[in-house]
């Protein structure tokens, strides 16, 4: 559950700390007070793209932070697995801390348990933690793929679905390889000519990793051979070849030290230092001579190196930019050329692989379809039962599973929610008949039904109860409160009947501080709840206050 959410410099929010409770949390307030800002802030923390216009006027940066309690062992394992994958620290003391900042200059920073993470990493965590349903989310329920996802979630069909998707991906990959080989003859001949030229050009260069660096170094040495020879001559002359060379001078020192030792035998260490210096300088002179002997000053060698260097640079420009990429391109071109030159044999092999892959997909898809058909009837019955508690006393709801003309990555089934809200009406696809108010209640019925298998711990409903009222609104509130038994539920609502069912009630208001509008949040006491619900009923009159108190008593 969300323990707390903190927003700084977000739209009308200056610095706001929201400490939520378990179960059913209610958020109310006048239109424009800033209720949706709080949800916007949470969405940002869950990986939604940031818009710098959300930063409070006059400020340079916005910050959103949340403290999540991760008490469920299964969820803790999944969260820690994602944290490890994105390079963040694991949860300690059942706590996950998320933070996000973004600036007016476009800089974004995200953190999980104090470790910097990517926006995608933040979204992966958010998908495990929170399920947000906005005022327009019920529209997604009209999409066949969304209806399919609902059925798969209820039937716990993740494993067979993944098997179908894996088989489909394999089939598609083989099919694409086969189709790429089935070129017309002219195109194939052009492709063979191009690849043959590229392979001949790259293989003819006889490239090895690091050749470019080696040739560039050798070319630099060869092109400066005369200067290097002169430098070597100067060095060896100073060290050993001139009459007053360093080594000849040290030889004089050696003789003098030997004479000294005859008088003072304790001078051995000093004499050893001189002998060591002589040995090192002799080694230096020999090394310089050896290096300069290896320098090739021949103009022919220089020309060969220049040609080799130009060839490597040309190939890097065409196929690089690095030598490793040139070599890799040559290998790929050789493989593709060999494949084209033996295309008949390859096509026959791919055709056999495609048949096998098609059989594997068909088998997996049929197993998934059977499981979906098995889950469809009980899910339809349960949703229908929930709908009858939401003002559809005679409603009919079922789930049809039919076969698509063309199978796809999610299998061979078309899932269609069939609905008749009133007695005597012909059941038709949900997308064809439901009003927005009806859709909101259908969404709530589905979420209530899926609560037992829904593993996301936090459910947020942003005005999902729009376009309903009266006794139906009371039933909506009861359903949401019931969801609070298995989830932390947060509902933004304008309905007093729903508000009265809340276990924690927060009110948002807009005030003016130092000539600036500010959104403020208050956790309401029992007396304050009566006044707030009375306001929602139309005003704090004696009648509305009494009705508000009555609604709260019913909610208890």
XYZ file of C-alpha atoms in Angstrom:
556
model
C 0.000 0.000 0.000
C 0.963 3.642 -0.346
C 1.954 4.959 3.075
C 2.611 8.495 1.895
C 2.877 10.648 -1.220
C 4.759 13.947 -1.233
C 4.493 16.584 -3.965
C 6.611 19.719 -4.284
C 6.079 22.480 -6.854
C 3.555 20.545 -8.953
C 0.974 22.841 -10.588
C -0.921 24.497 -7.693
C 0.831 22.358 -5.076
C 3.569 24.050 -3.063
C 4.640 21.321 -0.641
C 2.059 18.655 0.212
C 2.362 15.426 2.219
C -0.459 12.907 1.810
C -0.513 10.059 4.341
C -3.002 7.459 3.153
C -4.555 4.638 5.120
C -5.388 1.012 4.320
C -8.707 0.004 2.807
C -11.004 2.540 1.124
C -9.666 6.125 0.841
C -11.897 8.938 -0.412
C -10.732 12.179 -2.037
C -13.239 14.992 -2.564
C -13.235 18.710 -3.265
C -14.643 21.436 -5.457
C -14.012 21.253 -9.196
C -10.657 22.901 -9.938
C -9.355 22.534 -6.381
C -6.610 20.168 -7.522
C -7.830 16.607 -6.946
C -6.515 15.380 -10.273
C -3.149 17.036 -9.597
C -2.550 14.493 -6.847
C -3.245 11.626 -9.248
C -1.074 13.307 -11.893
C 1.750 13.361 -9.367
C 1.351 9.675 -8.617
C 1.224 8.871 -12.339
C 4.523 10.704 -12.804
C 6.030 8.510 -10.108
C 4.735 5.427 -11.910
C 6.580 6.254 -15.128
C 4.284 8.623 -17.021
C 5.982 11.160 -19.297
C 6.662 14.504 -17.618
C 5.377 17.800 -18.963
C 7.436 20.746 -17.754
C 4.293 22.911 -17.808
C 3.275 21.020 -14.641
C 6.068 22.752 -12.710
C 4.654 25.419 -10.409
C 4.974 28.911 -11.869
C 8.168 30.601 -10.727
C 9.882 27.338 -9.727
C 12.649 25.519 -11.574
C 11.959 21.921 -10.554
C 9.239 19.573 -9.338
C 9.639 16.574 -7.009
C 7.322 13.629 -6.329
C 8.093 10.991 -3.671
C 6.217 7.977 -2.339
C 6.692 5.462 0.457
C 5.197 2.025 -0.283
C 4.699 -0.739 2.274
C 5.509 -4.089 0.618
C 4.071 -6.630 3.048
C 3.038 -9.392 0.636
C 5.848 -11.956 0.171
C 5.006 -12.682 -3.467
C 4.917 -8.986 -4.328
C 8.164 -8.422 -2.426
C 9.887 -11.093 -4.543
C 8.627 -9.532 -7.775
C 9.578 -6.006 -6.682
C 13.071 -7.085 -5.614
C 13.537 -8.949 -8.904
C 12.735 -5.760 -10.844
C 14.949 -3.687 -8.535
C 17.827 -6.081 -9.212
C 17.152 -5.944 -12.956
C 17.251 -2.124 -13.039
C 20.282 -1.866 -10.756
C 18.586 -0.583 -7.594
C 18.915 -1.583 -3.952
C 16.423 -4.186 -2.618
C 13.639 -3.279 -0.210
C 14.492 -3.116 3.481
C 11.948 -3.406 6.302
C 9.170 -4.031 3.739
C 9.640 -0.503 2.352
C 10.009 0.776 -1.213
C 10.919 4.440 -1.725
C 10.339 6.006 -5.137
C 11.334 9.534 -6.138
C 11.230 11.571 -9.317
C 12.351 15.074 -10.148
C 12.143 17.025 -13.382
C 13.242 20.549 -14.209
C 12.109 23.368 -16.443
C 15.145 22.672 -18.656
C 13.937 19.124 -19.307
C 16.220 17.191 -16.952
C 14.610 14.062 -15.470
C 15.908 11.995 -12.556
C 14.314 8.874 -11.101
C 15.262 6.939 -7.972
C 14.224 3.645 -6.394
C 15.435 3.048 -2.838
C 17.975 5.827 -3.377
C 19.444 4.305 -6.574
C 19.204 6.158 -9.887
C 17.003 4.255 -12.369
C 15.556 4.796 -15.837
C 12.015 5.966 -16.509
C 11.275 2.519 -17.944
C 12.523 0.971 -14.711
C 10.167 3.196 -12.734
C 7.280 2.104 -14.964
C 8.078 -1.581 -14.404
C 7.779 -1.030 -10.660
C 4.611 1.028 -11.080
C 2.909 -1.716 -13.099
C 3.340 -4.071 -10.129
C 2.120 -1.558 -7.548
C -0.769 0.569 -8.802
C -3.692 0.198 -11.212
C -5.204 3.580 -12.168
C -8.694 3.877 -13.672
C -9.517 7.348 -14.932
C -12.827 8.803 -16.101
C -12.150 7.617 -19.656
C -10.532 4.261 -18.896
C -13.834 2.458 -19.298
C -13.546 3.212 -23.022
C -10.652 0.758 -23.228
C -13.095 -1.942 -22.131
C -14.711 -1.652 -25.562
C -11.526 -2.908 -27.249
C -11.376 -6.646 -28.024
C -7.783 -6.887 -26.786
C -8.792 -5.383 -23.422
C -11.698 -7.811 -23.088
C -9.293 -10.648 -23.916
C -6.902 -9.432 -21.205
C -9.732 -9.422 -18.625
C -10.666 -13.022 -19.444
C -7.020 -14.143 -19.364
C -6.509 -12.456 -15.987
C -9.544 -14.174 -14.495
C -8.568 -17.571 -15.901
C -4.936 -17.145 -14.771
C -3.877 -17.884 -18.339
C -0.506 -16.110 -18.304
C 1.446 -19.323 -18.890
C -0.555 -20.648 -21.890
C -0.699 -17.116 -23.341
C 3.088 -16.784 -23.131
C 3.428 -20.175 -24.844
C 1.224 -18.940 -27.706
C 3.149 -15.676 -28.008
C 6.497 -17.490 -28.024
C 5.277 -19.920 -30.707
C 3.910 -17.019 -32.769
C 7.190 -15.098 -32.574
C 9.101 -18.197 -33.707
C 6.694 -18.744 -36.607
C 6.917 -15.099 -37.694
C 10.716 -15.153 -37.612
C 10.914 -18.259 -39.807
C 8.280 -16.867 -42.183
C 10.142 -13.568 -42.562
C 13.399 -15.404 -43.351
C 11.633 -17.472 -45.999
C 9.936 -14.451 -47.551
C 13.193 -12.499 -47.687
C 14.733 -15.328 -49.738
C 11.820 -15.523 -52.151
C 12.986 -12.601 -54.253
C 12.445 -12.249 -57.962
C 15.415 -13.445 -60.005
C 16.604 -9.975 -61.086
C 16.567 -8.678 -57.516
C 18.324 -11.833 -56.334
C 21.054 -11.463 -58.993
C 21.626 -7.820 -58.009
C 21.846 -8.813 -54.367
C 24.358 -11.581 -55.162
C 26.537 -9.157 -57.180
C 26.547 -6.571 -54.403
C 27.320 -9.078 -51.662
C 30.012 -10.755 -53.785
C 31.748 -7.415 -54.271
C 31.561 -6.570 -50.569
C 32.863 -9.983 -49.486
C 35.714 -9.866 -52.025
C 36.665 -6.336 -50.975
C 36.672 -7.061 -47.239
C 38.186 -10.550 -47.381
C 40.824 -9.341 -49.853
C 42.043 -6.841 -47.267
C 42.849 -9.751 -44.891
C 41.856 -7.726 -41.867
C 42.573 -8.699 -38.302
C 41.322 -6.959 -35.144
C 43.634 -4.058 -34.272
C 45.138 -3.804 -37.785
C 44.177 -0.150 -38.098
C 46.072 0.805 -34.945
C 49.125 -1.289 -35.908
C 49.353 0.091 -39.454
C 48.809 3.659 -38.275
C 51.656 3.274 -35.762
C 54.013 1.679 -38.320
C 53.188 4.373 -40.888
C 53.928 7.129 -38.383
C 57.313 5.548 -37.581
C 58.234 4.978 -41.247
C 57.259 8.500 -42.304
C 59.512 9.924 -39.580
C 62.406 7.463 -40.067
C 65.067 10.097 -40.836
C 64.221 12.108 -37.713
C 64.231 8.946 -35.574
C 67.664 7.904 -36.929
C 69.061 11.351 -36.112
C 67.608 11.207 -32.598
C 69.062 7.723 -32.063
C 72.483 8.879 -33.264
C 72.392 11.783 -30.818
C 71.375 9.504 -27.934
C 74.015 6.808 -28.622
C 76.692 9.474 -29.147
C 75.975 11.009 -25.748
C 75.815 7.613 -24.061
C 78.716 5.686 -25.552
C 80.162 6.665 -28.921
C 81.857 10.035 -28.327
C 85.253 10.420 -26.628
C 83.672 12.148 -23.629
C 80.516 9.977 -23.578
C 78.610 9.366 -20.373
C 79.795 5.741 -20.175
C 83.460 6.702 -20.667
C 83.107 9.283 -17.891
C 81.513 6.673 -15.624
C 84.439 4.345 -16.392
C 86.746 7.021 -14.946
C 84.465 7.183 -11.913
C 84.691 3.377 -11.596
C 88.506 3.458 -11.522
C 88.518 6.272 -8.971
C 86.078 4.424 -6.701
C 88.217 1.278 -6.952
C 91.263 3.237 -5.757
C 89.185 4.725 -2.928
C 88.034 1.267 -1.827
C 91.626 0.182 -1.329
C 91.786 2.813 1.384
C 88.175 2.631 2.661
C 86.542 -0.781 2.234
C 83.148 0.541 3.428
C 82.606 2.247 0.047
C 81.250 -0.949 -1.594
C 77.587 0.199 -1.709
C 78.577 3.483 -3.369
C 80.686 1.644 -5.955
C 77.769 -0.722 -6.612
C 75.543 2.247 -7.440
C 78.004 3.352 -10.121
C 78.234 -0.155 -11.586
C 74.423 -0.330 -11.683
C 74.250 3.033 -13.472
C 76.798 1.819 -16.046
C 74.806 -1.400 -16.646
C 71.499 0.477 -17.078
C 72.998 3.030 -19.471
C 74.619 0.245 -21.512
C 71.204 -1.442 -21.698
C 69.621 1.870 -22.738
C 72.179 2.364 -25.521
C 71.648 -1.208 -26.762
C 67.852 -0.768 -26.709
C 68.028 2.464 -28.728
C 70.338 0.795 -31.265
C 68.026 -2.225 -31.539
C 64.939 -0.042 -32.034
C 66.530 2.134 -34.688
C 67.827 -0.934 -36.553
C 64.195 -2.058 -36.883
C 63.147 1.252 -38.491
C 62.689 0.766 -42.239
C 63.572 3.971 -44.063
C 62.914 2.465 -47.493
C 60.453 4.546 -49.509
C 58.835 1.376 -50.846
C 57.881 0.280 -47.337
C 56.422 3.714 -46.618
C 54.318 3.546 -49.788
C 53.027 0.088 -48.862
C 52.030 1.264 -45.390
C 50.312 4.345 -46.821
C 48.331 2.203 -49.263
C 47.361 -0.201 -46.471
C 46.276 2.662 -44.205
C 44.214 4.256 -46.995
C 42.534 0.906 -47.708
C 41.568 0.405 -44.057
C 40.213 3.964 -43.784
C 38.216 3.469 -46.993
C 36.664 0.244 -45.680
C 35.865 1.842 -42.314
C 34.142 4.713 -44.103
C 32.047 2.294 -46.196
C 31.262 -0.402 -43.648
C 32.416 0.961 -40.260
C 32.932 3.282 -38.575
C 35.142 0.840 -36.611
C 37.374 -1.937 -37.943
C 35.445 -4.470 -35.849
C 32.240 -3.421 -37.628
C 33.948 -3.783 -41.026
C 34.991 -7.344 -40.159
C 31.507 -8.097 -38.791
C 29.864 -6.692 -41.947
C 32.050 -8.931 -44.069
C 31.034 -11.991 -42.060
C 27.322 -11.135 -42.325
C 27.619 -10.455 -46.055
C 29.381 -13.802 -46.557
C 26.616 -15.611 -44.655
C 23.860 -13.886 -46.636
C 25.684 -14.550 -49.913
C 26.054 -18.231 -49.068
C 22.381 -18.328 -48.148
C 21.338 -16.732 -51.458
C 23.638 -18.980 -53.467
C 22.078 -22.003 -51.833
C 18.594 -20.489 -51.609
C 16.743 -23.535 -52.953
C 18.167 -25.747 -50.229
C 17.636 -23.043 -47.595
C 14.053 -22.422 -48.719
C 13.240 -26.113 -48.438
C 14.704 -26.181 -44.928
C 12.782 -23.046 -43.892
C 9.560 -24.432 -45.356
C 9.912 -27.540 -43.196
C 10.691 -25.394 -40.140
C 7.645 -23.226 -40.880
C 5.349 -26.259 -41.006
C 6.686 -27.446 -37.639
C 6.386 -23.940 -36.142
C 2.811 -23.625 -37.444
C 1.879 -26.927 -35.799
C 3.447 -25.793 -32.509
C 1.517 -22.509 -32.668
C -1.774 -24.210 -33.566
C -1.385 -26.630 -30.661
C -0.568 -23.882 -28.145
C -3.356 -21.636 -29.477
C -5.921 -24.439 -29.244
C -4.962 -25.149 -25.620
C -5.334 -21.444 -24.816
C -8.680 -21.289 -26.617
C -10.000 -24.272 -24.656
C -8.916 -22.635 -21.393
C -10.581 -19.348 -22.398
C -13.855 -21.069 -23.231
C -13.733 -22.841 -19.874
C -13.186 -19.531 -18.015
C -15.689 -17.440 -20.017
C -18.937 -18.820 -18.560
C -18.094 -18.504 -14.837
C -16.576 -15.048 -15.378
C -19.689 -13.886 -17.237
C -21.920 -15.228 -14.449
C -19.892 -13.473 -11.746
C -19.889 -10.131 -13.582
C -23.640 -10.455 -14.137
C -24.120 -11.062 -10.405
C -22.068 -7.965 -9.563
C -24.024 -5.878 -12.099
C -27.301 -6.843 -10.492
C -26.024 -5.267 -7.301
C -25.247 -2.062 -9.200
C -28.725 -1.187 -10.453
C -28.976 -3.742 -13.283
C -31.424 -6.084 -11.566
C -32.430 -7.824 -14.811
C -29.194 -7.406 -16.747
C -27.726 -10.154 -18.876
C -23.975 -10.429 -19.306
C -22.004 -13.141 -21.034
C -18.644 -13.607 -22.729
C -18.517 -15.067 -26.235
C -15.380 -16.804 -27.483
C -15.279 -17.139 -31.280
C -12.545 -17.998 -33.766
C -10.765 -15.235 -35.677
C -10.375 -15.509 -39.444
C -6.653 -14.926 -38.921
C -4.824 -15.949 -35.767
C -2.335 -13.573 -34.145
C 0.138 -13.214 -31.321
C -2.627 -13.523 -28.688
C -4.081 -16.669 -30.203
C -6.995 -17.550 -32.446
C -9.872 -16.221 -30.317
C -12.050 -13.164 -30.525
C -13.426 -12.279 -27.101
C -16.633 -10.264 -27.040
C -18.498 -8.998 -23.963
C -22.226 -9.319 -24.614
C -24.574 -7.124 -22.561
C -28.281 -6.428 -22.215
C -28.811 -3.845 -19.424
C -32.596 -4.188 -19.364
C -35.075 -7.041 -19.559
C -36.468 -7.699 -23.020
C -33.515 -6.135 -24.826
C -31.550 -8.163 -27.342
C -28.065 -8.926 -25.978
C -25.504 -7.118 -28.098
C -21.766 -6.396 -27.951
C -20.897 -4.055 -25.097
C -19.386 -1.552 -27.551
C -22.722 -1.230 -29.349
C -25.082 -0.308 -26.527
C -23.525 0.862 -23.279
C -23.730 4.489 -22.132
C -20.876 6.091 -20.185
C -22.738 5.596 -16.902
C -23.403 1.965 -17.730
C -19.785 1.471 -18.757
C -18.529 2.857 -15.440
C -20.609 0.313 -13.562
C -19.533 -2.522 -15.870
C -15.889 -1.575 -15.208
C -16.539 -1.595 -11.459
C -18.290 -4.964 -11.670
C -15.316 -6.401 -13.536
C -12.785 -4.988 -11.064
C -14.827 -6.382 -8.170
C -14.960 -9.787 -9.844
C -11.229 -9.770 -10.565
C -10.309 -8.638 -7.039
C -9.626 -12.212 -5.966
C -7.047 -12.690 -8.751
C -5.869 -9.090 -9.115
C -2.357 -9.018 -7.655
C -1.833 -5.241 -7.978
C -2.202 -3.977 -4.378
C -3.355 -0.384 -5.025
C -6.459 0.506 -7.072
C -7.193 4.124 -7.959
C -10.554 5.208 -9.355
C -10.624 8.752 -10.720
C -14.333 9.649 -10.999
C -15.223 6.173 -12.281
C -18.599 6.725 -10.580
C -19.522 9.566 -12.954
C -23.051 9.581 -14.417
C -24.589 7.475 -11.653
C -26.624 8.509 -8.618
C -29.289 7.535 -6.107
C -29.352 3.957 -4.840
C -26.929 2.911 -7.576
C -24.373 5.370 -6.198
C -24.767 3.775 -2.769
C -24.137 0.343 -4.274
C -21.084 1.679 -6.125
C -19.726 2.943 -2.816
C -20.312 -0.420 -1.171
C -18.535 -2.230 -4.005
C -15.544 0.080 -3.714
C -15.459 -0.402 0.042
C -15.603 -4.151 -0.528
C -12.562 -3.888 -2.796
C -10.847 -2.212 0.141
C -10.907 -5.537 1.986
C -8.307 -6.971 -0.402
C -6.687 -3.822 -1.813
C -5.839 -0.275 -0.900
C -8.466 1.710 -2.816
C -8.375 5.423 -3.569
C -11.421 7.021 -5.154
C -11.847 10.590 -6.382
C -15.579 11.209 -6.332
C -18.309 13.841 -6.459
C -20.923 11.465 -5.024
C -21.905 11.833 -1.355
C -23.166 8.223 -1.277
C -19.714 6.956 -2.312
C -17.897 9.350 0.031
C -19.902 8.084 2.992
C -18.504 4.572 2.475
C -14.881 5.678 2.834
C -12.715 4.523 5.706
C -10.437 7.567 5.323
C -11.714 10.810 3.846
C -9.457 13.545 2.450
C -10.618 16.898 1.101
C -8.802 19.110 -1.376
C -9.297 22.875 -1.314
C -7.757 25.830 -3.080
C -6.591 28.778 -0.993
C -4.584 31.950 -1.620
C -1.222 32.495 0.059
C 0.892 35.561 -0.659
C -1.288 36.351 -3.676
C -0.809 32.846 -5.108
C -3.277 29.964 -5.402
C -2.277 26.861 -3.461
C -3.841 23.378 -3.320
C -4.192 22.074 0.239
C -5.150 18.625 1.528
C -6.903 17.828 4.807
C -7.720 14.515 6.451
C -11.258 15.016 7.693
C -12.530 14.288 11.176
C -15.997 12.782 11.650
C -17.554 16.243 12.080
C -15.684 17.612 9.063
C -16.896 14.672 6.979
C -20.501 15.565 7.776
C -19.924 19.122 6.536
C -18.086 17.970 3.388
C -20.758 15.452 2.428
C -23.443 18.075 3.132
C -21.602 20.402 0.727
C -21.667 17.654 -1.889
C -25.412 17.264 -1.306
C -25.963 20.904 -2.197
C -24.965 23.012 0.788
C -24.604 22.940 4.556
C -28.291 23.293 5.387
C -29.939 21.611 8.342
C -31.514 19.079 5.993
C -28.316 18.285 4.098
C -26.295 18.014 7.323
C -28.821 15.542 8.716
C -28.766 13.544 5.482
C -24.964 13.558 5.458
C -24.879 12.203 8.997
C -27.390 9.527 8.017
C -25.280 8.484 5.014
C -22.203 8.187 7.203
C -24.057 6.042 9.703
C -25.171 3.764 6.863
C -21.567 3.617 5.645
C -20.409 2.340 9.001
